[in-house]
């Protein structure tokens, strides 16, 4: 290195260390922020965070499992469509998932429509409001419209109280109050906050009373009765039709329905970004070359 | 070719303009990468106008249709998803770039004499950007669009005497509704073009006084300057490359990162969302607004004044700073104040993101206390900057005579 280069090198080192220092200040600030997560925001929603699921279609190279998409469409049409609409998807579009024209026609006619129709619910909104107190939301965008996205919708479908949960509730509430040990047991089984035994007792009472308890719904109770049970839909491809499997499949379908263009987006993205990376490297090389003359 | 140019130049001196204002335009040779953010802002503005124009060809402003029409663009229009995601993420990137651009100006003293008018045009642009972004967010007519519009327009009612009537006039009815949506669309179309005009004024002012530089000194030595082309054209293009890579990563692989899930629920005037949050770039100002809650019936008005004042105070910054030295590089105290200010803005943003009644440390510390403290620090920055420079408290380091 000649003298000038040494000076330049020193100034670069100085500059970098300055930047590191300011970055450190910002990082410390950011870290102390994340460490201090506000408590009330959590408590007021009163529901557990749904665990992350390994969805095949997420991530840069993620792809839809085509078989799961087809099964999911079947679950959606046969089960969810009783109450919900998926109005931004038309029956005809299901051919993109690998259904034949005849199959699509049969699916549409099975619910009294033609293949040109959107996937609207057979239940009319006033009737729905009468039976449930609310109109079930359209599901076209549901995986994008809730915090937790796909994991949340999946959590909703599998988060209901099972028979053993009910047995636990009955056992705990038999003496009318919740002990410290019981609170812990209930908290871990139903993902409730163990710090508030009164609130917990209230929840268990409503659960025993037959209201729709769900671990992941904010507030724990809502109007949707458990839609999926083991074996609720008959699969033709030999896949086991357990509740969990039905839920995985229908959520996969709903994730597609929320944005049918997402695979096009991702495959275009790779090309665009690769192009930009090459271009930017070349621009950098030219920039170095031009600026070499300036001291 | 040269014949044609001669003919044109005799009537409109294009070559002369390009030479003096672009190719040979003298620029300090030591500008660092923070100086890329002005041209980056221009790039994002162009992206926003271009994508916005094509979106407008398919969009309809109608309370019964807008939500569906946006989904129609996402699903049925060729590359409609690209237009919409580029436009939505572009807004966030616009603010990131402009915030860095403003902070760059604050750190290197670019607002100081003789660049006050340049600085003021910048703040006017920033103000109009906020208005444009706010009204644009209303257009998809989702839950956050509707309730965000309701909360923010409602602030006008704090204005004494005319407030209530003013809000009704802005809404075009007795609540946010179809007329509001339509006028917001008209204004959202217009404002960016006005911004474009002010950017031209901004650049005119820049070229009249020339760029500041990291040392914050006036350039007397001809050797300190280099022609804009090719040095800064290539440097700006390199910056564009880096920016576009980061931008595209979001557009193609995390397009909903900056969007609220609630805005994928159609607007419903009968159902208030559990937690109304503005877009991230408004959060520090939102926190300042909410931090004034201790003045009884005056709280709302005072909050609005504090929020507007937080931006307006930038206008007088050139007169608050009395140091003989521009760049904070040579001003140890100012530099520390600056970094406290930056961290303070981030903390304000975090306070603004959380519900007004949230607490930390198991209820021991209400966020509102942090919000008030940070609001005080925000305005304290401007006061202290004045105090340490006007009262000669800061001893600056030696400043180089030339670059
Ligand atoms: C639409 C938004 C904006 C665009 C397109 C824009 C564009 C530019 C460009 C191209 C430059 C020259 C390059 C540079 O020095 O960085 C510049 C300089 C400048 N801008 Fe902006 N700008 C915008 C917003 C703002 C805002 C909001 C402010 C401050 C409140 C501001 C303050 C300045 C200052 C002080 C300079 C001179 C910088 C110097 O030479 O030190 N600008 N702007």
CSV table of C-alpha atoms in Angstrom, one decimal, chain B residues 6-255:
chain,number,residue,atom,x,y,z
B,6,UNK,CA,-28.7,23.8,-33.8
B,7,UNK,CA,-32.1,24.6,-35.1
B,8,UNK,CA,-33.7,23.7,-31.8
B,9,UNK,CA,-31.1,25.5,-29.7
B,10,UNK,CA,-31.5,28.7,-31.6
B,11,UNK,CA,-35.1,28.7,-30.4
B,12,UNK,CA,-34.9,26.8,-27.1
B,13,UNK,CA,-31.5,26.4,-25.6
B,14,UNK,CA,-31.8,22.7,-24.6
B,15,UNK,CA,-28.1,21.8,-25.0
B,16,UNK,CA,-27.1,24.8,-22.9
B,17,UNK,CA,-29.5,23.8,-20.2
B,18,UNK,CA,-28.4,20.2,-20.1
B,19,UNK,CA,-24.8,21.3,-20.0
B,20,UNK,CA,-25.1,23.8,-17.2
B,21,UNK,CA,-27.7,21.9,-15.1
B,22,UNK,CA,-26.9,18.3,-15.7
B,23,UNK,CA,-23.7,17.2,-17.5
B,24,UNK,CA,-21.3,19.9,-16.4
B,25,UNK,CA,-23.3,21.0,-13.3
B,26,UNK,CA,-20.6,21.3,-10.6
B,27,UNK,CA,-21.1,19.0,-7.7
B,28,UNK,CA,-18.9,18.5,-4.5
B,29,UNK,CA,-16.6,15.6,-5.0
B,30,UNK,CA,-17.0,14.2,-1.5
B,31,UNK,CA,-20.7,13.5,-1.3
B,32,UNK,CA,-21.4,10.3,0.5
B,33,UNK,CA,-24.1,7.7,-0.1
B,34,UNK,CA,-26.6,9.7,2.0
B,35,UNK,CA,-26.7,12.1,-0.9
B,36,UNK,CA,-28.3,9.3,-3.1
B,37,UNK,CA,-31.6,9.6,-1.3
B,38,UNK,CA,-32.8,12.7,-3.1
B,39,UNK,CA,-32.5,11.1,-6.5
B,40,UNK,CA,-34.0,7.9,-5.0
B,41,UNK,CA,-37.0,10.0,-3.9
B,42,UNK,CA,-37.4,11.2,-7.5
B,43,UNK,CA,-37.3,7.6,-8.7
B,44,UNK,CA,-40.0,6.5,-6.2
B,45,UNK,CA,-42.2,9.5,-7.2
B,46,UNK,CA,-42.0,8.4,-10.8
B,47,UNK,CA,-42.8,4.8,-9.9
B,48,UNK,CA,-45.8,6.1,-7.9
B,49,UNK,CA,-47.1,8.3,-10.7
B,50,UNK,CA,-46.7,5.6,-13.3
B,51,UNK,CA,-48.2,2.7,-11.3
B,52,UNK,CA,-50.9,5.0,-10.0
B,53,UNK,CA,-51.9,6.1,-13.5
B,54,UNK,CA,-52.4,2.5,-14.7
B,55,UNK,CA,-54.3,1.6,-11.5
B,56,UNK,CA,-56.6,4.6,-12.1
B,57,UNK,CA,-57.5,3.1,-15.5
B,58,UNK,CA,-59.2,0.2,-13.7
B,59,UNK,CA,-60.2,1.6,-10.4
B,60,UNK,CA,-63.7,2.9,-9.5
B,61,UNK,CA,-64.4,5.2,-6.6
B,62,UNK,CA,-67.6,3.9,-5.2
B,63,UNK,CA,-68.4,2.8,-1.7
B,64,UNK,CA,-70.2,-0.2,-3.0
B,65,UNK,CA,-67.6,-1.2,-5.6
B,66,UNK,CA,-64.1,-0.1,-4.6
B,67,UNK,CA,-63.2,-3.1,-2.5
B,68,UNK,CA,-64.3,-5.5,-5.2
B,69,UNK,CA,-62.6,-3.4,-7.9
B,70,UNK,CA,-59.2,-3.6,-6.1
B,71,UNK,CA,-59.6,-7.4,-6.0
B,72,UNK,CA,-60.5,-7.4,-9.6
B,73,UNK,CA,-57.3,-5.6,-10.3
B,74,UNK,CA,-55.4,-8.1,-8.2
B,75,UNK,CA,-57.0,-11.1,-9.9
B,76,UNK,CA,-58.2,-10.3,-13.5
B,77,UNK,CA,-56.2,-7.4,-14.8
B,78,UNK,CA,-52.9,-8.4,-16.5
B,79,UNK,CA,-50.1,-7.7,-14.0
B,80,UNK,CA,-52.7,-5.8,-11.9
B,81,UNK,CA,-51.2,-7.5,-8.8
B,82,UNK,CA,-47.8,-6.0,-9.8
B,83,UNK,CA,-49.3,-2.5,-10.2
B,84,UNK,CA,-51.1,-2.6,-6.9
B,85,UNK,CA,-48.2,-4.2,-4.9
B,86,UNK,CA,-45.7,-1.8,-6.4
B,87,UNK,CA,-47.9,1.2,-5.6
B,88,UNK,CA,-48.7,0.1,-2.1
B,89,UNK,CA,-45.2,-0.8,-1.2
B,90,UNK,CA,-43.9,2.2,-3.1
B,91,UNK,CA,-45.7,4.5,-0.6
B,92,UNK,CA,-43.8,2.9,2.3
B,93,UNK,CA,-40.5,3.1,0.5
B,94,UNK,CA,-41.2,6.7,-0.5
B,95,UNK,CA,-41.4,7.6,3.2
B,96,UNK,CA,-38.3,5.6,4.1
B,97,UNK,CA,-36.3,7.3,1.5
B,98,UNK,CA,-37.6,10.8,2.3
B,99,UNK,CA,-37.1,10.3,6.0
B,100,UNK,CA,-33.5,9.4,5.4
B,101,UNK,CA,-33.3,12.4,3.0
B,102,UNK,CA,-34.6,14.8,5.7
B,103,UNK,CA,-32.4,13.4,8.4
B,104,UNK,CA,-29.4,13.7,6.0
B,105,UNK,CA,-30.3,17.4,5.7
B,106,UNK,CA,-30.6,17.8,9.4
B,107,UNK,CA,-27.2,16.1,10.1
B,108,UNK,CA,-25.1,17.9,7.6
B,109,UNK,CA,-26.9,21.2,8.1
B,110,UNK,CA,-28.3,21.3,4.6
B,111,UNK,CA,-31.2,23.5,5.8
B,112,UNK,CA,-28.8,26.3,6.8
B,113,UNK,CA,-28.2,29.5,4.8
B,114,UNK,CA,-28.3,29.8,1.8
B,115,UNK,CA,-30.5,26.7,1.4
B,116,UNK,CA,-33.6,27.8,3.4
B,117,UNK,CA,-35.9,28.0,0.5
B,118,UNK,CA,-34.7,24.6,-0.8
B,119,UNK,CA,-35.5,23.2,2.6
B,120,UNK,CA,-38.9,24.8,2.8
B,121,UNK,CA,-39.9,23.3,-0.6
B,122,UNK,CA,-38.8,20.0,0.8
B,123,UNK,CA,-41.1,20.3,3.8
B,124,UNK,CA,-44.0,21.3,1.6
B,125,UNK,CA,-43.3,18.2,-0.5
B,126,UNK,CA,-43.3,16.1,2.7
B,127,UNK,CA,-46.6,17.6,3.9
B,128,UNK,CA,-48.2,16.9,0.6
B,129,UNK,CA,-46.9,13.4,0.5
B,130,UNK,CA,-48.6,12.8,3.9
B,131,UNK,CA,-51.9,14.0,2.5
B,132,UNK,CA,-51.5,12.0,-0.6
B,133,UNK,CA,-50.6,8.8,1.2
B,134,UNK,CA,-53.5,9.3,3.7
B,135,UNK,CA,-56.1,9.7,0.9
B,136,UNK,CA,-54.6,6.9,-1.1
B,137,UNK,CA,-55.0,4.5,1.8
B,138,UNK,CA,-58.7,5.2,1.8
B,139,UNK,CA,-59.2,4.1,-1.8
B,140,UNK,CA,-59.3,0.3,-1.4
B,141,UNK,CA,-62.2,0.9,1.1
B,142,UNK,CA,-61.2,-1.7,3.6
B,143,UNK,CA,-61.8,-1.5,7.3
B,144,UNK,CA,-58.6,0.4,8.0
B,145,UNK,CA,-59.3,2.7,5.1
B,146,UNK,CA,-62.6,3.6,6.5
B,147,UNK,CA,-61.8,3.9,10.1
B,148,UNK,CA,-58.4,5.5,9.5
B,149,UNK,CA,-60.3,8.2,7.5
B,150,UNK,CA,-62.9,8.5,10.2
B,151,UNK,CA,-60.3,9.0,13.0
B,152,UNK,CA,-58.1,11.5,11.1
B,153,UNK,CA,-60.8,13.6,9.5
B,154,UNK,CA,-62.5,13.8,12.9
B,155,UNK,CA,-59.5,15.6,14.2
B,156,UNK,CA,-60.6,18.7,12.3
B,157,UNK,CA,-63.6,18.9,14.7
B,158,UNK,CA,-61.1,20.1,17.3
B,159,UNK,CA,-60.7,23.4,15.5
B,160,UNK,CA,-62.7,26.0,17.5
B,161,UNK,CA,-66.0,27.4,16.1
B,162,UNK,CA,-65.9,26.0,12.6
B,163,UNK,CA,-64.5,22.6,13.4
B,164,UNK,CA,-67.8,20.6,13.4
B,165,UNK,CA,-69.1,22.2,10.2
B,166,UNK,CA,-65.7,21.8,8.5
B,167,UNK,CA,-65.7,18.0,9.1
B,168,UNK,CA,-69.2,17.6,7.6
B,169,UNK,CA,-68.0,19.7,4.6
B,170,UNK,CA,-64.9,17.5,4.2
B,171,UNK,CA,-67.0,14.3,4.5
B,172,UNK,CA,-69.7,15.5,2.1
B,173,UNK,CA,-72.2,14.1,4.6
B,174,UNK,CA,-72.7,13.2,8.2
B,175,UNK,CA,-70.1,10.5,8.2
B,176,UNK,CA,-67.3,9.1,6.0
B,177,UNK,CA,-69.0,7.7,3.0
B,178,UNK,CA,-69.2,7.6,-0.8
B,179,UNK,CA,-68.8,11.4,-1.3
B,180,UNK,CA,-65.7,11.3,0.9
B,181,UNK,CA,-64.2,8.4,-1.2
B,182,UNK,CA,-64.9,10.2,-4.5
B,183,UNK,CA,-63.3,13.4,-3.4
B,184,UNK,CA,-60.3,11.6,-1.9
B,185,UNK,CA,-59.8,9.8,-5.2
B,186,UNK,CA,-59.9,13.1,-7.2
B,187,UNK,CA,-57.4,14.7,-4.7
B,188,UNK,CA,-55.2,11.6,-4.7
B,189,UNK,CA,-54.9,11.8,-8.4
B,190,UNK,CA,-54.1,15.5,-8.4
B,191,UNK,CA,-51.7,15.9,-5.5
B,192,UNK,CA,-48.8,13.8,-6.8
B,193,UNK,CA,-48.7,16.0,-9.9
B,194,UNK,CA,-48.6,19.1,-7.7
B,195,UNK,CA,-45.8,17.3,-5.7
B,196,UNK,CA,-44.0,16.8,-9.0
B,197,UNK,CA,-44.2,20.6,-9.7
B,198,UNK,CA,-42.9,21.4,-6.2
B,199,UNK,CA,-40.0,18.9,-6.8
B,200,UNK,CA,-39.1,21.0,-9.9
B,201,UNK,CA,-39.0,24.1,-7.7
B,202,UNK,CA,-37.0,22.1,-5.1
B,203,UNK,CA,-34.5,21.3,-7.8
B,204,UNK,CA,-34.4,24.9,-9.1
B,205,UNK,CA,-33.6,26.1,-5.6
B,206,UNK,CA,-30.9,23.4,-5.3
B,207,UNK,CA,-29.3,24.4,-8.6
B,208,UNK,CA,-29.3,28.0,-7.6
B,209,UNK,CA,-27.3,27.4,-4.5
B,210,UNK,CA,-25.7,24.0,-5.3
B,211,UNK,CA,-25.4,20.9,-3.1
B,212,UNK,CA,-24.2,21.0,0.5
B,213,UNK,CA,-21.5,18.4,1.4
B,214,UNK,CA,-20.6,16.3,4.3
B,215,UNK,CA,-18.1,18.9,5.6
B,216,UNK,CA,-20.9,21.5,5.3
B,217,UNK,CA,-18.4,24.1,3.9
B,218,UNK,CA,-18.8,26.5,1.0
B,219,UNK,CA,-16.7,25.5,-2.0
B,220,UNK,CA,-14.2,28.0,-3.3
B,221,UNK,CA,-11.6,25.8,-4.8
B,222,UNK,CA,-12.4,24.6,-8.3
B,223,UNK,CA,-10.7,21.3,-7.5
B,224,UNK,CA,-13.4,20.6,-4.9
B,225,UNK,CA,-16.1,20.2,-7.6
B,226,UNK,CA,-16.6,17.5,-10.2
B,227,UNK,CA,-19.1,17.5,-13.1
B,228,UNK,CA,-22.4,15.8,-12.3
B,229,UNK,CA,-22.0,13.6,-15.3
B,230,UNK,CA,-20.6,11.0,-15.3
B,231,UNK,CA,-19.7,10.9,-11.6
B,232,UNK,CA,-23.1,11.4,-10.0
B,233,UNK,CA,-25.1,9.9,-12.8
B,234,UNK,CA,-23.4,6.6,-12.4
B,235,UNK,CA,-23.5,6.8,-8.6
B,236,UNK,CA,-27.2,7.6,-8.6
B,237,UNK,CA,-27.8,4.7,-11.0
B,238,UNK,CA,-25.9,2.3,-8.8
B,239,UNK,CA,-28.1,3.5,-6.0
B,240,UNK,CA,-31.2,2.9,-8.1
B,241,UNK,CA,-30.0,-0.7,-8.6
B,242,UNK,CA,-29.6,-1.4,-4.9
B,243,UNK,CA,-32.9,0.3,-4.2
B,244,UNK,CA,-34.8,-1.7,-6.8
B,245,UNK,CA,-33.4,-5.0,-5.5
B,246,UNK,CA,-34.7,-4.2,-2.0
B,247,UNK,CA,-38.0,-2.8,-3.3
B,248,UNK,CA,-38.6,-5.9,-5.5
B,249,UNK,CA,-37.9,-8.3,-2.7
B,250,UNK,CA,-40.8,-6.7,-0.9
B,251,UNK,CA,-43.1,-6.4,-3.9
B,252,UNK,CA,-42.6,-10.0,-5.0
B,253,UNK,CA,-41.9,-11.9,-1.8
B,254,UNK,CA,-43.4,-9.9,1.1
B,255,UNK,CA,-46.0,-7.7,-0.6
